[in-house]
Backbone as numpy.savetxt, mean C-alpha at the origin, in Angstrom:
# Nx Ny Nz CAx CAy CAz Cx Cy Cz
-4.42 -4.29 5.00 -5.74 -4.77 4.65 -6.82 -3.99 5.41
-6.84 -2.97 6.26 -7.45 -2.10 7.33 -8.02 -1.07 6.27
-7.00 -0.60 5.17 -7.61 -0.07 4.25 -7.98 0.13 2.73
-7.43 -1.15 2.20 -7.71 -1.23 1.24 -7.89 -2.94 1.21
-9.01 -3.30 0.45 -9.54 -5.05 0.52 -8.69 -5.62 -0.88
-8.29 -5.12 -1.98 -7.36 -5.05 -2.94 -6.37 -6.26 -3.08
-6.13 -7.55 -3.00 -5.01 -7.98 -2.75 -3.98 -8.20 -4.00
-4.66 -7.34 -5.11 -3.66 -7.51 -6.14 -3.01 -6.29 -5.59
-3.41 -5.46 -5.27 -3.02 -3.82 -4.94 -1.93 -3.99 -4.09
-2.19 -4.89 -2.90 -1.00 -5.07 -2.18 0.24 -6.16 -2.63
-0.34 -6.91 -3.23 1.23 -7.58 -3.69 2.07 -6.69 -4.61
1.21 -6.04 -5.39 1.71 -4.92 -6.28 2.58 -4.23 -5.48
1.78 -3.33 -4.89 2.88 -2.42 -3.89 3.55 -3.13 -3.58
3.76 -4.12 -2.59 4.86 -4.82 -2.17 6.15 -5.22 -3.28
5.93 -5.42 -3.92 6.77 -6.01 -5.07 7.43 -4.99 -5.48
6.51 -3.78 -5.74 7.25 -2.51 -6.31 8.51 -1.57 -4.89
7.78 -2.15 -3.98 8.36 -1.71 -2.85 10.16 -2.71 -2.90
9.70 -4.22 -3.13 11.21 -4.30 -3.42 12.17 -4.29 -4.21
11.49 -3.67 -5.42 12.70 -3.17 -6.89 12.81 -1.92 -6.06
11.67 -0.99 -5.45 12.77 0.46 -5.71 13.94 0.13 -4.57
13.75 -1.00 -3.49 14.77 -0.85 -2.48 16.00 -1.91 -3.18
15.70 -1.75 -4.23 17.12 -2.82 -5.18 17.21 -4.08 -5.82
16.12 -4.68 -5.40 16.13 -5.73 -5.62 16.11 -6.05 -6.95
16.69 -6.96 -7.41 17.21 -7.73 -8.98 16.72 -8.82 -9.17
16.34 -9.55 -8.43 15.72 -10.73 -8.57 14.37 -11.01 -8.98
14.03 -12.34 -9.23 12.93 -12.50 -10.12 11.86 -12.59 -9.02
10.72 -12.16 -8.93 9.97 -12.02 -7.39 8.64 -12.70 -8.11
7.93 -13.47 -7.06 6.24 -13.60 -7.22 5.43 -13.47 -5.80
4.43 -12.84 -5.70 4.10 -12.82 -4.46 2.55 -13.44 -4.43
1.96 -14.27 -3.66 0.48 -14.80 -3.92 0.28 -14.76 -2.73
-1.07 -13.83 -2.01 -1.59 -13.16 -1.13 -2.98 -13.85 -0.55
-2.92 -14.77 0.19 -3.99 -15.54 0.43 -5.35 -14.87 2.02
-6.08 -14.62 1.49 -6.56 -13.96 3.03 -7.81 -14.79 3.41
-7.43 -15.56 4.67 -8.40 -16.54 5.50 -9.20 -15.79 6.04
-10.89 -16.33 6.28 -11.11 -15.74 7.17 -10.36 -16.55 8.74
-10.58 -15.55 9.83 -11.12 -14.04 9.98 -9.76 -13.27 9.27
-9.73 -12.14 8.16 -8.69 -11.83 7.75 -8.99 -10.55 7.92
-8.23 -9.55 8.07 -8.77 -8.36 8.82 -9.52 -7.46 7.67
-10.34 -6.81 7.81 -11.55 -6.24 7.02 -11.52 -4.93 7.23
-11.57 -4.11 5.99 -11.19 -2.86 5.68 -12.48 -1.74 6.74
-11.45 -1.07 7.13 -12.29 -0.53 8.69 -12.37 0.58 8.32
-13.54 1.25 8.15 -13.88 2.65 7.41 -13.37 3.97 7.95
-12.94 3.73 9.26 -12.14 5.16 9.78 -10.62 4.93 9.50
-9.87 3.67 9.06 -8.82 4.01 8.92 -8.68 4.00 7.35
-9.74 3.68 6.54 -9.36 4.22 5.46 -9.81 5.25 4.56
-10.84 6.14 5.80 -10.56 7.61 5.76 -9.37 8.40 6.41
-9.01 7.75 7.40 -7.69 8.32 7.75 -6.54 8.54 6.52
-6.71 7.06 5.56 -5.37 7.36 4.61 -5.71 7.91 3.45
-7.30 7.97 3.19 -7.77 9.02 1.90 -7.00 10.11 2.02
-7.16 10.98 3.49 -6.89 11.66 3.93 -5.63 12.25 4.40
-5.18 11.31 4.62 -3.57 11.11 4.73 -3.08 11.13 3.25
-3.70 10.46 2.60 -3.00 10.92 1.10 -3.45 12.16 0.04
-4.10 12.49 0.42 -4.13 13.86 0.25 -3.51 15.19 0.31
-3.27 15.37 1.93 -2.39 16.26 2.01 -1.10 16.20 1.80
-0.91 14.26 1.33 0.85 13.93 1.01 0.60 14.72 -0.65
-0.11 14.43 -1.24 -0.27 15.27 -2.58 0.00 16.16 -2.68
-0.82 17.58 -1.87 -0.81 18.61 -1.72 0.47 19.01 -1.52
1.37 18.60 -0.57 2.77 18.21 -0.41 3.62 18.20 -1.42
3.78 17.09 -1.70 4.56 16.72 -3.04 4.10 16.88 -4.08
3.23 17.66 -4.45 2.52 18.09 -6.12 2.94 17.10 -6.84
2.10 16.13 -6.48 1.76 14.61 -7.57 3.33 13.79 -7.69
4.48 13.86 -6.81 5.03 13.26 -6.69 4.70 11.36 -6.47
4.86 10.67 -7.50 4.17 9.83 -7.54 5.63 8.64 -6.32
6.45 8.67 -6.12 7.01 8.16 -5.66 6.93 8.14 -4.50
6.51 9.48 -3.97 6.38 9.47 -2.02 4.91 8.54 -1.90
3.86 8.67 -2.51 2.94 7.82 -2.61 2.90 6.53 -2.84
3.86 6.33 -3.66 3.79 4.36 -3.87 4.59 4.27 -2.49
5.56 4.71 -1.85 6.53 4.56 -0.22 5.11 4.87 0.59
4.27 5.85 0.77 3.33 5.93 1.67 2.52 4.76 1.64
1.97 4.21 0.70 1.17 3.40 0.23 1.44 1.67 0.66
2.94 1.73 0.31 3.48 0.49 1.02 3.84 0.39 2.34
4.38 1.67 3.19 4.38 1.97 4.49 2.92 0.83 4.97
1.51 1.48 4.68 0.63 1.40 5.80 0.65 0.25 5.37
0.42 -0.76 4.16 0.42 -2.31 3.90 0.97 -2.88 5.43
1.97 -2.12 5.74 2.60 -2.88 7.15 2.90 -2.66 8.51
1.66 -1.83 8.39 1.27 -1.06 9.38 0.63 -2.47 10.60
């Protein structure tokens, strides 16, 4: 939540994060954020603009290292 305020974005990722690690089961995830809930902090989410960028540049649009990067920082 440091860098993206999104919370469909993150249950998404999350969810997608546990089919690619196997999971078969029927999943729902509902993402509730109280305040004080932590608030998207503008240097770290230039850090992961940025950070995802050169993962691009990297993997030439490999869309899979990005949805794993993407869910990484969720749990950061």
């Amino acid at each position: 939540m440091r860098c993206v305020d999104d919370l469909s974005m993150i249950c998404n990722e999350t969810i997608d994060m546990c089919l690619y690690k196997g999971s078969s089961d029927n999943m729902s995830m509902v993402l509730v954020a109280f305040d004080p809930a932590p608030r998207v902090d503008p240097t770290s989410k230039t850090e992961d603009e940025n950070l995802e960028s050169v993962l691009v540049q990297r993997t030439k649009g490999k869309t899979l290292v990005l949805l794993l990067y993407n869910i990484l920082l969720f749990y950061r």
